Structure formats: structure tokens, C-alpha cells
Short mmCIF file of C-alpha atoms and ligand atoms in Angstrom, two decimals:
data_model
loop_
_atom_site.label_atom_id
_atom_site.label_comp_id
_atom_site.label_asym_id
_atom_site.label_seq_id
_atom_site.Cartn_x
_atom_site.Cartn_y
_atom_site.Cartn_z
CA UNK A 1 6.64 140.11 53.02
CA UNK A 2 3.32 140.78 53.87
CA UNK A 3 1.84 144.56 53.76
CA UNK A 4 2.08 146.58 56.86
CA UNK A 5 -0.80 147.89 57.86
CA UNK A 6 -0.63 150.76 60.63
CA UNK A 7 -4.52 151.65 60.73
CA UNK A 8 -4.80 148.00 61.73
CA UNK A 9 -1.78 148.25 64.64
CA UNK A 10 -3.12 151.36 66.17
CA UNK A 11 -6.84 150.01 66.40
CA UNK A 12 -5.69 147.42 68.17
CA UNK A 13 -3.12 149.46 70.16
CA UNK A 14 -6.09 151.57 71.32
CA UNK A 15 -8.37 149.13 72.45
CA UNK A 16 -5.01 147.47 74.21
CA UNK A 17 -5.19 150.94 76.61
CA UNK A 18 -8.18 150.41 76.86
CA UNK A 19 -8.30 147.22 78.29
CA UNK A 20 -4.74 146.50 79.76
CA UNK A 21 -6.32 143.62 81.95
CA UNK A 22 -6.78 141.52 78.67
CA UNK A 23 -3.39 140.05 78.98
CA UNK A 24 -2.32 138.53 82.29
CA UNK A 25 0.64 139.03 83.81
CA UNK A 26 1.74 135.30 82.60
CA UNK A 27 0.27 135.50 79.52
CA UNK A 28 3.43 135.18 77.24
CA UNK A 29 1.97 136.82 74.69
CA UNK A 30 2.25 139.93 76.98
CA UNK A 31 5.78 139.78 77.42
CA UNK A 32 6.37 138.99 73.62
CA UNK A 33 4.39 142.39 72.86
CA UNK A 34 6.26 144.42 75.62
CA UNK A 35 9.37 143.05 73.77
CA UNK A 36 7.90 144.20 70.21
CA UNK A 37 6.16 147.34 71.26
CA UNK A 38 9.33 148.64 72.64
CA UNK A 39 11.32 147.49 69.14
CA UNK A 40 8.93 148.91 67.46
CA UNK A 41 9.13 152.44 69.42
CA UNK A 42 12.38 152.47 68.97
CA UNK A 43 12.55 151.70 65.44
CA UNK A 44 10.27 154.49 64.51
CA UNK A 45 12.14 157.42 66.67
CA UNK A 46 13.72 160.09 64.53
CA UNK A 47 17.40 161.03 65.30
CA UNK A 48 15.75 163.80 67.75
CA UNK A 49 13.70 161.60 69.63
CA UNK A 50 16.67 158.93 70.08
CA UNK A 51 18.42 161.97 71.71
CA UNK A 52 15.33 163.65 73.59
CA UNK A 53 14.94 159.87 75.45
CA UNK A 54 18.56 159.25 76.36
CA UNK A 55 19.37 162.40 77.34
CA UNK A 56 16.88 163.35 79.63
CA UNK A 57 16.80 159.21 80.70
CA UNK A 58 17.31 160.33 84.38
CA UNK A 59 13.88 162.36 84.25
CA UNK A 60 11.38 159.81 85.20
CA UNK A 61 13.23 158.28 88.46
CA UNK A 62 13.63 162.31 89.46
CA UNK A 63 9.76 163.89 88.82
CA UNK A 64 8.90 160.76 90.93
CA UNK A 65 11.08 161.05 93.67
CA UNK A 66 9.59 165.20 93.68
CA UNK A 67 6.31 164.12 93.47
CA UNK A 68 6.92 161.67 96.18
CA UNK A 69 8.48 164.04 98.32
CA UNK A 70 6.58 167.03 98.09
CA UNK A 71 3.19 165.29 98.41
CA UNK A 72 2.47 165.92 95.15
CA UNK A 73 1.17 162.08 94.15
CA UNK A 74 -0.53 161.71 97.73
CA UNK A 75 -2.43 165.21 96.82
CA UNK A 76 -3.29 163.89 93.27
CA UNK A 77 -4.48 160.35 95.14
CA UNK A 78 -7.44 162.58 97.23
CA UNK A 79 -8.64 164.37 93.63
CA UNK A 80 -10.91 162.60 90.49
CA UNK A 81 -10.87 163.32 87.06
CA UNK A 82 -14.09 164.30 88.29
CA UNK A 83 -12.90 166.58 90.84
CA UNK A 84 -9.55 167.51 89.49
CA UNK A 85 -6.98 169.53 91.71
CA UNK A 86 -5.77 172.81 90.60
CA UNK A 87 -2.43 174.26 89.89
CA UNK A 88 -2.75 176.57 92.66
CA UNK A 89 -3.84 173.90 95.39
CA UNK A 90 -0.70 171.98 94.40
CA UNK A 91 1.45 174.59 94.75
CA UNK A 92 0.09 175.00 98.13
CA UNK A 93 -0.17 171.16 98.77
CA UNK A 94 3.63 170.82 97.74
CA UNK A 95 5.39 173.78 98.73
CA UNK A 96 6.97 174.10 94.98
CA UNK A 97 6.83 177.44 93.24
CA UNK A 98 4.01 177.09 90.04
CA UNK A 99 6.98 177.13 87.85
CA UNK A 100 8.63 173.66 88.67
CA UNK A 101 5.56 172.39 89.88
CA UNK A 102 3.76 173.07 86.12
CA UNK A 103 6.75 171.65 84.88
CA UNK A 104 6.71 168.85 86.78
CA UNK A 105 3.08 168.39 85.56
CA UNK A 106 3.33 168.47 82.49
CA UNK A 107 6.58 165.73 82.42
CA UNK A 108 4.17 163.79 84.64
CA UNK A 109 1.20 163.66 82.52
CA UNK A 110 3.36 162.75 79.44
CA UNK A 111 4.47 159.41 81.76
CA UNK A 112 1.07 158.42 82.62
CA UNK A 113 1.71 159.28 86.56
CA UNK A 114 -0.75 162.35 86.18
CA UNK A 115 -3.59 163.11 83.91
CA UNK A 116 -4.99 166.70 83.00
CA UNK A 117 -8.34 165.97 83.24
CA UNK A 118 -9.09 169.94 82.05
CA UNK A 119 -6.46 172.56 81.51
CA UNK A 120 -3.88 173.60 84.43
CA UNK A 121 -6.32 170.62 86.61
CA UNK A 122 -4.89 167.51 87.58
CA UNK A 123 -6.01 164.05 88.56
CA UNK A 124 -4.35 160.72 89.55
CA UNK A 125 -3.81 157.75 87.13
CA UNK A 126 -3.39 154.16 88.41
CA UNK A 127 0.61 155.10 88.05
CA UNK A 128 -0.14 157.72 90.74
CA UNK A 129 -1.20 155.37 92.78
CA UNK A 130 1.48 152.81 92.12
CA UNK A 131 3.89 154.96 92.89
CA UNK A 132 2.66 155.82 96.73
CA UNK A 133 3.40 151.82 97.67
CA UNK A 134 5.64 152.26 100.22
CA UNK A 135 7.58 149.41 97.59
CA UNK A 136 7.70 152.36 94.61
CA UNK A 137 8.88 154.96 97.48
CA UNK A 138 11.80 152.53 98.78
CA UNK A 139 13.25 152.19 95.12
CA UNK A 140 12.80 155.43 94.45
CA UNK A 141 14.76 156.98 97.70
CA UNK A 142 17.18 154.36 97.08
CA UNK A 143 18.19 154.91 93.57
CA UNK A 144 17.41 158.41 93.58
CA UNK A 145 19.66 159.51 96.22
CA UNK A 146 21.87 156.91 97.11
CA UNK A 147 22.61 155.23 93.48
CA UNK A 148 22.16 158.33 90.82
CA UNK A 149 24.88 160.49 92.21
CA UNK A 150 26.80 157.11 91.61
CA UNK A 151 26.25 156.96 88.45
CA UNK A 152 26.78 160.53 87.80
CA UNK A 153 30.81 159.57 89.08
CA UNK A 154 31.28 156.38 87.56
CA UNK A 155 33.09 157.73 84.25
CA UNK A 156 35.46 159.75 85.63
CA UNK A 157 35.95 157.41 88.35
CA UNK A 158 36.81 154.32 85.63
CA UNK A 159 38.82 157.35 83.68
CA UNK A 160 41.12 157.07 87.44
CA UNK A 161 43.86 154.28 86.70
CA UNK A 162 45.59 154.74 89.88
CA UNK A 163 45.45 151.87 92.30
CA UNK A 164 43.55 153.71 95.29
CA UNK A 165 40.61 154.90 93.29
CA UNK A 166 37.78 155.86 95.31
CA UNK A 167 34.34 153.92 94.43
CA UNK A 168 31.69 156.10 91.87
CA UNK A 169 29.75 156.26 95.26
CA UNK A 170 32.87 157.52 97.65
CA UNK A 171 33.13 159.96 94.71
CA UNK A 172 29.43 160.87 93.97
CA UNK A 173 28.55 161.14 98.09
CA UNK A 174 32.26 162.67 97.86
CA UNK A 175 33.26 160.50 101.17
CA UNK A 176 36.72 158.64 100.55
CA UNK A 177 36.08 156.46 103.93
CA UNK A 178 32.80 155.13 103.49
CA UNK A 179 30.98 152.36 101.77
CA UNK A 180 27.40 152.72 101.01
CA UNK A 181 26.94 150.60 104.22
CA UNK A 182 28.02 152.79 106.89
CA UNK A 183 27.43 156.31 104.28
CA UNK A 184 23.41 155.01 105.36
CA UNK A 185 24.47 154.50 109.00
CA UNK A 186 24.02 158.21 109.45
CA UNK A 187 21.55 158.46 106.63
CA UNK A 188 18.09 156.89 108.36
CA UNK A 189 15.38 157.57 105.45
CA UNK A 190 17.73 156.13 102.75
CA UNK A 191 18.66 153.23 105.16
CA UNK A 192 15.10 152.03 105.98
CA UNK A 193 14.65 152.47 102.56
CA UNK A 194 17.34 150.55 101.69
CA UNK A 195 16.39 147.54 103.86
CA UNK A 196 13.04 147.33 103.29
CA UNK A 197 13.94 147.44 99.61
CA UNK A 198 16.07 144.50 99.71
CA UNK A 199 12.93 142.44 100.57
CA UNK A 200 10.96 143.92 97.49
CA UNK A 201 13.67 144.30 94.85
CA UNK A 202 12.77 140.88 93.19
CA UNK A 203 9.10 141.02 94.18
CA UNK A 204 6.64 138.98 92.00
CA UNK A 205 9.54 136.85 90.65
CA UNK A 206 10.22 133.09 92.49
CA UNK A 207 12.66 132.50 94.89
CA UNK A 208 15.40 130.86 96.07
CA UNK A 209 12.88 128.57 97.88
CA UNK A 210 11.11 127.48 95.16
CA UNK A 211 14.54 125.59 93.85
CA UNK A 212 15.62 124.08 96.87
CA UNK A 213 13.40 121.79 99.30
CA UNK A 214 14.59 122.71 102.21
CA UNK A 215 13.09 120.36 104.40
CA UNK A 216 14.45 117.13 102.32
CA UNK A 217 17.80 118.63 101.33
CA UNK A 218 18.90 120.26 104.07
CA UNK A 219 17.16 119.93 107.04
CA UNK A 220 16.05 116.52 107.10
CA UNK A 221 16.25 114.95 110.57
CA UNK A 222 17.17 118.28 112.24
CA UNK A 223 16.20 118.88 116.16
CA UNK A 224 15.41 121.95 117.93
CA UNK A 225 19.17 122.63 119.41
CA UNK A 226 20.95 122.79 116.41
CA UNK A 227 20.89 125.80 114.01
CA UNK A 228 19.10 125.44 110.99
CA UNK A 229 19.73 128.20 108.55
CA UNK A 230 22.30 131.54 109.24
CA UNK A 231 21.37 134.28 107.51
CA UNK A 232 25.06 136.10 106.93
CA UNK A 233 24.67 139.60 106.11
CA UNK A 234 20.48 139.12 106.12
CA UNK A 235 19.28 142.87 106.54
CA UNK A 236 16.09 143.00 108.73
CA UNK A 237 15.63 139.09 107.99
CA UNK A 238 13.49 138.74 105.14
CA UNK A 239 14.85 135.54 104.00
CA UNK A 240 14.62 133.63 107.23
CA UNK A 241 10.91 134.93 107.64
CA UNK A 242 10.33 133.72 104.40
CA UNK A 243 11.77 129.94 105.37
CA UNK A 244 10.53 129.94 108.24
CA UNK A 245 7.13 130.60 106.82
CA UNK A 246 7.86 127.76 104.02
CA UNK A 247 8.74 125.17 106.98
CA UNK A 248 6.90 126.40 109.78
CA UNK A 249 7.61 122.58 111.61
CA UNK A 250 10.82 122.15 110.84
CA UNK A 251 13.15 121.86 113.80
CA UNK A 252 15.74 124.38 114.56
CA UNK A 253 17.39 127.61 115.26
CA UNK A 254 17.28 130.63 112.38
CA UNK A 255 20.06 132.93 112.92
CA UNK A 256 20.40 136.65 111.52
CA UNK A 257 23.64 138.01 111.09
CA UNK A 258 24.35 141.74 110.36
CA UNK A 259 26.24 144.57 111.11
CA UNK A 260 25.59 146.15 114.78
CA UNK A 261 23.49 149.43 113.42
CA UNK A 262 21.72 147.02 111.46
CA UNK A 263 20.48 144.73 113.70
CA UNK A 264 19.90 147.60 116.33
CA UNK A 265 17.72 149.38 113.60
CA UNK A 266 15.84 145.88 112.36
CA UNK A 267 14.79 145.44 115.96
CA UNK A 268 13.44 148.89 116.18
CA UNK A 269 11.70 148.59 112.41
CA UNK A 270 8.31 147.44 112.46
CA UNK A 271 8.57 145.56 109.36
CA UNK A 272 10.94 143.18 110.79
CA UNK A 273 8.47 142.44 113.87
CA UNK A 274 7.98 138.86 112.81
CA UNK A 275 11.16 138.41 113.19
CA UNK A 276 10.54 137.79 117.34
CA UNK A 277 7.23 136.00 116.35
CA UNK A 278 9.08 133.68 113.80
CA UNK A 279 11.60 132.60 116.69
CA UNK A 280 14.68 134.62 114.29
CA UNK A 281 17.60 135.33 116.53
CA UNK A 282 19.07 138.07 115.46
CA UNK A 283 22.97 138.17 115.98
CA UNK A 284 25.78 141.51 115.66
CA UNK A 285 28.66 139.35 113.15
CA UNK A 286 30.99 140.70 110.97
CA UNK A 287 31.81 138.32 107.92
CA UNK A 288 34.81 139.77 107.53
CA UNK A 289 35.70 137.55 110.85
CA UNK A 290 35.63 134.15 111.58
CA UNK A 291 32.00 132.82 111.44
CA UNK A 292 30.41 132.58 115.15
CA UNK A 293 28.04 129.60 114.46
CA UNK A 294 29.89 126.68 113.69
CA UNK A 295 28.18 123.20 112.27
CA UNK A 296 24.89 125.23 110.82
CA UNK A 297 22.82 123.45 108.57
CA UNK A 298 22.34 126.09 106.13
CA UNK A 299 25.02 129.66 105.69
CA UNK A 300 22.78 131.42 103.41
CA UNK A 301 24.42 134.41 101.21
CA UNK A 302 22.08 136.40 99.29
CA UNK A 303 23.17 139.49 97.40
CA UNK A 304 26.26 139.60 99.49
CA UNK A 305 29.41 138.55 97.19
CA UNK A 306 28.27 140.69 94.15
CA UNK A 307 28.75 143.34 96.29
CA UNK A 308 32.58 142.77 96.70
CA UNK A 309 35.67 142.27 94.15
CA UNK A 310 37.13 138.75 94.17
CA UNK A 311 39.74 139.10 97.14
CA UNK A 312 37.08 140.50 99.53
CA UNK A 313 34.66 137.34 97.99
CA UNK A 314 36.91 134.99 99.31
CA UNK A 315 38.05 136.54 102.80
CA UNK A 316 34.52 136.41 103.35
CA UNK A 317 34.04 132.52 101.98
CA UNK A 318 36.78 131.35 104.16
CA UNK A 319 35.29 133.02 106.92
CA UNK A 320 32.40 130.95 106.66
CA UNK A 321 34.23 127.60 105.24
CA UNK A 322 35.97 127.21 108.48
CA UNK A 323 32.52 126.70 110.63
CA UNK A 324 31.31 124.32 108.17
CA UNK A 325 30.78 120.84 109.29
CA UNK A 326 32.06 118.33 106.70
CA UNK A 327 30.85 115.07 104.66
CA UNK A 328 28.00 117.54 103.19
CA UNK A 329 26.64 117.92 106.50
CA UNK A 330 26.78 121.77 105.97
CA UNK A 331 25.33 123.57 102.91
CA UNK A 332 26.49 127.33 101.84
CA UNK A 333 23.21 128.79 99.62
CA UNK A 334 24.68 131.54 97.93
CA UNK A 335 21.88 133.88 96.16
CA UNK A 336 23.29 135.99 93.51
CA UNK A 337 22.83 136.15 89.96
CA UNK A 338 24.63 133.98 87.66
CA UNK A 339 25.40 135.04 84.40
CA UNK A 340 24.83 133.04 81.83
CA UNK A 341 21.84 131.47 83.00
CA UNK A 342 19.49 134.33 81.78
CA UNK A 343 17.14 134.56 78.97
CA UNK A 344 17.75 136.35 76.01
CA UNK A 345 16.63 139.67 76.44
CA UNK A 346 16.22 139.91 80.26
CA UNK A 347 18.63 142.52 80.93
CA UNK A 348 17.95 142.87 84.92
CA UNK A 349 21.49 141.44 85.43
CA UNK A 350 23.48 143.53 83.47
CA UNK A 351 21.96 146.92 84.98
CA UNK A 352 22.76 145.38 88.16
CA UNK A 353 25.95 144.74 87.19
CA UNK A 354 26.60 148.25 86.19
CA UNK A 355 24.88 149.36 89.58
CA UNK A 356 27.40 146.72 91.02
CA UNK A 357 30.75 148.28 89.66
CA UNK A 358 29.40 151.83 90.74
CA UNK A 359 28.15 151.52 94.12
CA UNK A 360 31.19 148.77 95.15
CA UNK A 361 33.43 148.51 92.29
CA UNK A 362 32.51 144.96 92.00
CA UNK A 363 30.37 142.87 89.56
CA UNK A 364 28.06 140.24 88.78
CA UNK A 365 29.57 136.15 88.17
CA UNK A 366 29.49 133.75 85.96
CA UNK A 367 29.19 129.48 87.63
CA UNK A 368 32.67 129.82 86.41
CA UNK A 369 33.45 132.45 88.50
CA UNK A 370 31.95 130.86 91.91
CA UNK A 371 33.28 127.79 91.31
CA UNK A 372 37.20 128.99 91.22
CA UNK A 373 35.97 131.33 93.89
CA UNK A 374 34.75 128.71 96.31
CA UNK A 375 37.91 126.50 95.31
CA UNK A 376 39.83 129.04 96.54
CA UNK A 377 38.18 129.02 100.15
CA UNK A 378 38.09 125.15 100.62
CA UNK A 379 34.57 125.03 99.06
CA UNK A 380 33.13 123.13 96.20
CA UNK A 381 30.18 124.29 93.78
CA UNK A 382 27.98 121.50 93.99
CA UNK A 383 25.24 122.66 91.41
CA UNK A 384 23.34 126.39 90.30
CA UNK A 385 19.78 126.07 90.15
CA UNK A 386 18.37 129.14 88.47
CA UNK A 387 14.95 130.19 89.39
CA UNK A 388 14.15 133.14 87.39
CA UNK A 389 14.67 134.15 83.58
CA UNK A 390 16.80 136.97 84.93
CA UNK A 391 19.56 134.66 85.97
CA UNK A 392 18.54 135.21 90.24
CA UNK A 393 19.75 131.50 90.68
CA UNK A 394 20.81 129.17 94.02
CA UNK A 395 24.41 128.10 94.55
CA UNK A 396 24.81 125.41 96.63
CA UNK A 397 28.39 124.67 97.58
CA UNK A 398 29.92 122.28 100.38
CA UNK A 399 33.22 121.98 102.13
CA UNK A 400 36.04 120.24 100.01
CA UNK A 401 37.10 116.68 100.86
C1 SAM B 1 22.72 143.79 99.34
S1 SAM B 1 22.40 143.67 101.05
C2 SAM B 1 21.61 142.09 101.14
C3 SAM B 1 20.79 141.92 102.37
C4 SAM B 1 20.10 140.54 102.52
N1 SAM B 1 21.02 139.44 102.38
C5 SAM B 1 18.97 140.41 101.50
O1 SAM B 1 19.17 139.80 100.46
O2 SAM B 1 17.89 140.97 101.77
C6 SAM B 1 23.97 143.33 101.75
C7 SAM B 1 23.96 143.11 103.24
O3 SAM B 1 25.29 142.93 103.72
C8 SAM B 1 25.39 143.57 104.99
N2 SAM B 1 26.80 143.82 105.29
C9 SAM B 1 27.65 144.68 104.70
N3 SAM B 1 28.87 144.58 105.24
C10 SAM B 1 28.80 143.63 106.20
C11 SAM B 1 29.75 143.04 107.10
N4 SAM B 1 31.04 143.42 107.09
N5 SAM B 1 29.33 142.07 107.94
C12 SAM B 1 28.03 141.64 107.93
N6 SAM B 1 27.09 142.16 107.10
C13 SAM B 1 27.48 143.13 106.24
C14 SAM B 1 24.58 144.82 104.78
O4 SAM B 1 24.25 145.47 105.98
C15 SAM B 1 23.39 144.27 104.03
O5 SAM B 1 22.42 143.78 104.89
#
């Protein structure tokens, strides 16, 4: 085995700070050292430091949601490590006594989201700045208040055997009607949040369109009366934007489907503006209830069944199977992740899945899963096309017969 040689490793460590552009973001050697660099971190950690990181693992998400929402990062944004911003100007910036707020700091600095540029002076870091993108404040709010007070639940909620358990959310928000759904009905900053989240949450990675050819498979020959592509359960409509976008040409109606407050609040939300522009009708449907749009080209489901144990899954499938046209002339796309079609290593699913059972008490699926699923409403799995190494993959299913 050849000698290791740690001067060696943190010369080149050092210059890799220094010059973090060298490796692109496709580069795979960048993702093999992101792999090896966190190995290697945690193969050097002493008992202590094992402890010190899992215990205090909820840290991070909550000095960013502070500094997000007591101006502390948009403060830091307007100073230099040139022209640094006190302690004191913070405190009065943020409204936090200097306690917390030095705290805070400090935990800060050690992430890379502030820099000390001289003692009790701070200044921004490109973190800093990362973290005021209206995509970094949408995650945050969302798993900071809406998803970490699920977590908090979800053990003694699992240690609950009786058969009306409450959800780690009903328990964490301490609401026994509510799902997370209407809970941010009468919650507006962590429902915006929510929404516009749901466009970003796989942002950077491909998508569904880049598997299926929408024009060829499923819209081929299609006229301007007939509906193209449903969007069941679509939030504010990102997904028919985005094919509508792909196919600007193509022939046909795009239909949004939501619950009521949702589609009253997408309307009102300027990011979903292009929906009127893009020619997206948005309509108030429950999928609970028999589908409204019969003979659609296209019933597209993305992130809808993991949110839902297997019963609910197929009330919901039905729902739609029964407005499907037949002989293949209708197409269900159902987005979720599939398990099993993931790369080693790309655990993105299985925190999901975790997030799944907490917030709904429901999981992520294996093709196994969606194919006795879709059996079971009158539908047949006609092939999973995955699209990213996470597992994020097309289903494509038709009626049976
Ligand atoms: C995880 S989000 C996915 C949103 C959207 N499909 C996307 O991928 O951006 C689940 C969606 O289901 C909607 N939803 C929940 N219950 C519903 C119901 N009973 N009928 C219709 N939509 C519902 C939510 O409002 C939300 O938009």
C-alpha cells in the first residue's frame, strides 16, 4: 500500500479553496472528491467530534433560517471584508440581543456563511450570498418550520401502535385535523414558500421532459380543442410552464388542477404569472373525486402519490383511470422517485423518504410497487424511465385492456 502522505493532501486541499472553480460542476472528478473528502472527514473524527456533528446536526438549517429572518445575511450582503460590519450594528440591524447574535456569529463563520474579517467584525462569504436566493429562503422556511418540528415527533409518533395515530406533523404542529396541506392554508409565508419550493426542489438536475418526447409520444397529431396535458395536484403550475415552454407549437389545452386556496393563491402569486401568458387554465379539482377532464392526452402526477399510503394511492389512481380514454390513447406520467433506480451513494431518496413517513406517514416506491398499485386501479405500468442518479424517474402507465 502506498505511503500516505498528508503534507501532500493538504497542499492540494488548500489550493482546492483556493480555487473552487477548477472543477466544474460536471466534472466527475468533483463528485468523486466530494464523495472522498467527506469519507475521509469522517474517518478522521474522534469519538467527540462524531458526537459534536450529530448532535447539534439541526444547527446549520436553524442559524440560517435566524440569519434569514432577522436580516442578519442581507446586513452582511451591504458590508466587505474591507468594510466589515460590527457586532453592535448587527445587533441593531437584527434586533437580537449581542449574546445570540455573537453566538450566532461565531456558528456562522465556522460554516463558511460569515467571515470575521477582524475581531467581533463581520463580512459576507459567497454562502452569504447563496443563502439570500429567494430558492435558499424557500427551503429554509419550509424545512425549518414546517418539516423540523416533524421530525422532532416522528419517534414517539412510530413508538404509537394504535391504529389512529396522528402523523409526526399533526403531532409536531400538535393539530390532529390537519394535513400539512390545509395546516399552510392559514399559514401564508410557509405556503408561498412551499409552492415556490416545489418548482426549485430538484433545480439543476434534468427533468421529466428530458425522458419523454412529448410531442412524438404523446401529443402527436393533437388539435387545439382537445386537452393536452392535466396537471393533477400541479401547485402554481410549474410543470405545465415548463411543457409548454418545451412545445411552444404544439396544439392543445394545459390544464392545472389544485385545491381551491391553491389555485386562488397561484393566481394572486406573481411567480405563477406565466401561467395566463402560457394559455394554462387553471382548474379548483379534488383528486380524491372523479377526474373532471375526461379523454386528456397527458394526467401528469408529480410528487403526488409519495405523499399518500397505498389505499389513498389508489383512490386517487382510480379517480383518474376512469377519464382515461383507452387503446393507449391516454397516458398517466407519474413523477416520483423510484427506488431502485438510484446510484450508489445518492441518498436524496431515502431522506425524502424519511421526510415522506413524517410529514404524511407515507413513503417512497419501488417499479414494483407502482406496478401492483396501478393494477389495482385498472392501469398498467408501461415502462420507468429514470432521469436522474437520484432515482427522480417518469412512469408512464395506460389504461388496462
Ligand atoms: C408535493 S406537492 C406537488 C406539487 C406539484 N405537482 C409539483 O410537483 O410542483 C403536492 C400537491 O398536491 C396538492 N394536493 C394535496 N391534496 C390535494 C387534493 N385532495 N386534490 C388536489 N390537489 C391536492 C397540493 O396542494 C400540492 O400542490
Amino acid at each position: 500500500m502506498a505511503a500516505f502522505r498528508p503534507d501532500l493532501l493538504l497542499e492540494q486541499l488548500g489550493l482546492l479553496i483556493e480555487q473552487p472553480g477548477s472543477l466544474s460542476q460536471d466534472d466527475p472528478q468533483r463528485a468523486e472528491l466530494l464523495r472522498l473528502t467527506r469519507l475521509a472527514s469522517t474517518a478522521l473524527e474522534t469519538p467527540l467530534e462524531v458526537t459534536q456533528r450529530i448532535i447539534f446536526s439541526p444547527l446549520p438549517l436553524l442559524t440560517t433560517r435566524l440569519s434569514q429572518e432577522f436580516n442578519i445575511f442581507s446586513t452582511l450582503a451591504q458590508h466587505s471584508v474591507t468594510h466589515p460590519v460590527g457586532l453592535s450594528e448587527l445587533a441593531k440591524a437584527s434586533g437580537l440581543e449581542p449574546s445570540i447574535l455573537s453566538a450566532v456569529m461565531d456558528y456562522n463563520c465556522g460554516q463558511s456563511a460569515a467571515l470575521e474579517a477582524k475581531p467581533g467584525h463581520y463580512a459576507p462569504t459567497k454562502l452569504t450570498h447563496m443563502m439570500l436566493q429567494p430558492m435558499f429562503n424557500d427551503a429554509t422556511i419550509v424545512f425549518y418550520d414546517c418539516v423540523l418540528p416533524t421530525f422532532a415527533a416522528l419517534c414517539r409518533v412510530l413508538k404509537d401502535t394504535g391504529k389512529d395515530r396522528l402523523t409526526a406533523f399533526q403531532a409536531g404542529h400538535n393539530t390532529s385535523e390537519e394535513d400539512i396541506y390545509s395546516w399552510l392554508e392559514s399559514h401564508p409565508v410557509q405556503q408561498g414558500a412551499f409552492y415556490r419550493f416545489m418548482k426549485t426542489v430538484f433545480a439543476g438536475l434534468p427533468t421529466w421532459l428530458d425522458v419523454v418526447r412529448f410531442d412524438e409520444e404523446i401529443g402527436a397529431n393533437s388539435s387545439s380543442n382537445e386537452v393536452l396535458f392535466v396537471d393533477v395536484g400541479g401547485g402554481f403550475g410549474w410543470q405545465c410552464q415548463a411543457l409548454r415552454k418545451a412545445y411552444p407549437h404544439l396544439p392543445g389545452k394545459i390544464i392545472l388542477q389544485d385545491r381551491a386556496d391553491v389555485i386562488k393563491k397561484g393566481q394572486a402569486a406573481e411567480e405563477a404569472a406565466p401561467n395566463k401568458q402560457l394559455g394554462v387554465e387553471p382548474v379548483v379539482y379534488d383528486f380524491f373525486t372523479e377526474q373532471t377532464v375526461k379523454g386528456a392526452r397527458a394526467y401528469f402526477l408529480r410528487g403526488i402519490l409519495h405523499n399518500w399510503d397505498d389505499e389513498k394511492c389508489i383512490q386517487i389512481l382510480k379517480c383518474q383511470a376512469s377519464a382515461m380514454a383507452t387503446a393507449g390513447k391516454s397516458t398517466m406520467i407519474i413523477e416520483d422517485f423510484v427506488l431502485g433506480e438510484r446510484e450508489p451513494g445518492a441518498d436524496y431518496a431515502a431522506a425524502f423518504g424519511i421526510a415522506m413517513q413524517a410529514v404524511h406517514n407515507a413513503r417512497e416506491r419501488s417499479r414494483e410497487d407502482f406496478e401492483r398499485l396501478l393494477g389495482l386501479a385498472g392501469l398498467e405500468l408501461v415502462e420507468v424511465r429514470a432521469f436522474t442518479k437520484f432515482g427522480n424517474s417518469a412512469i408512464l402507465a395506460r389504461k388496462q385492456g
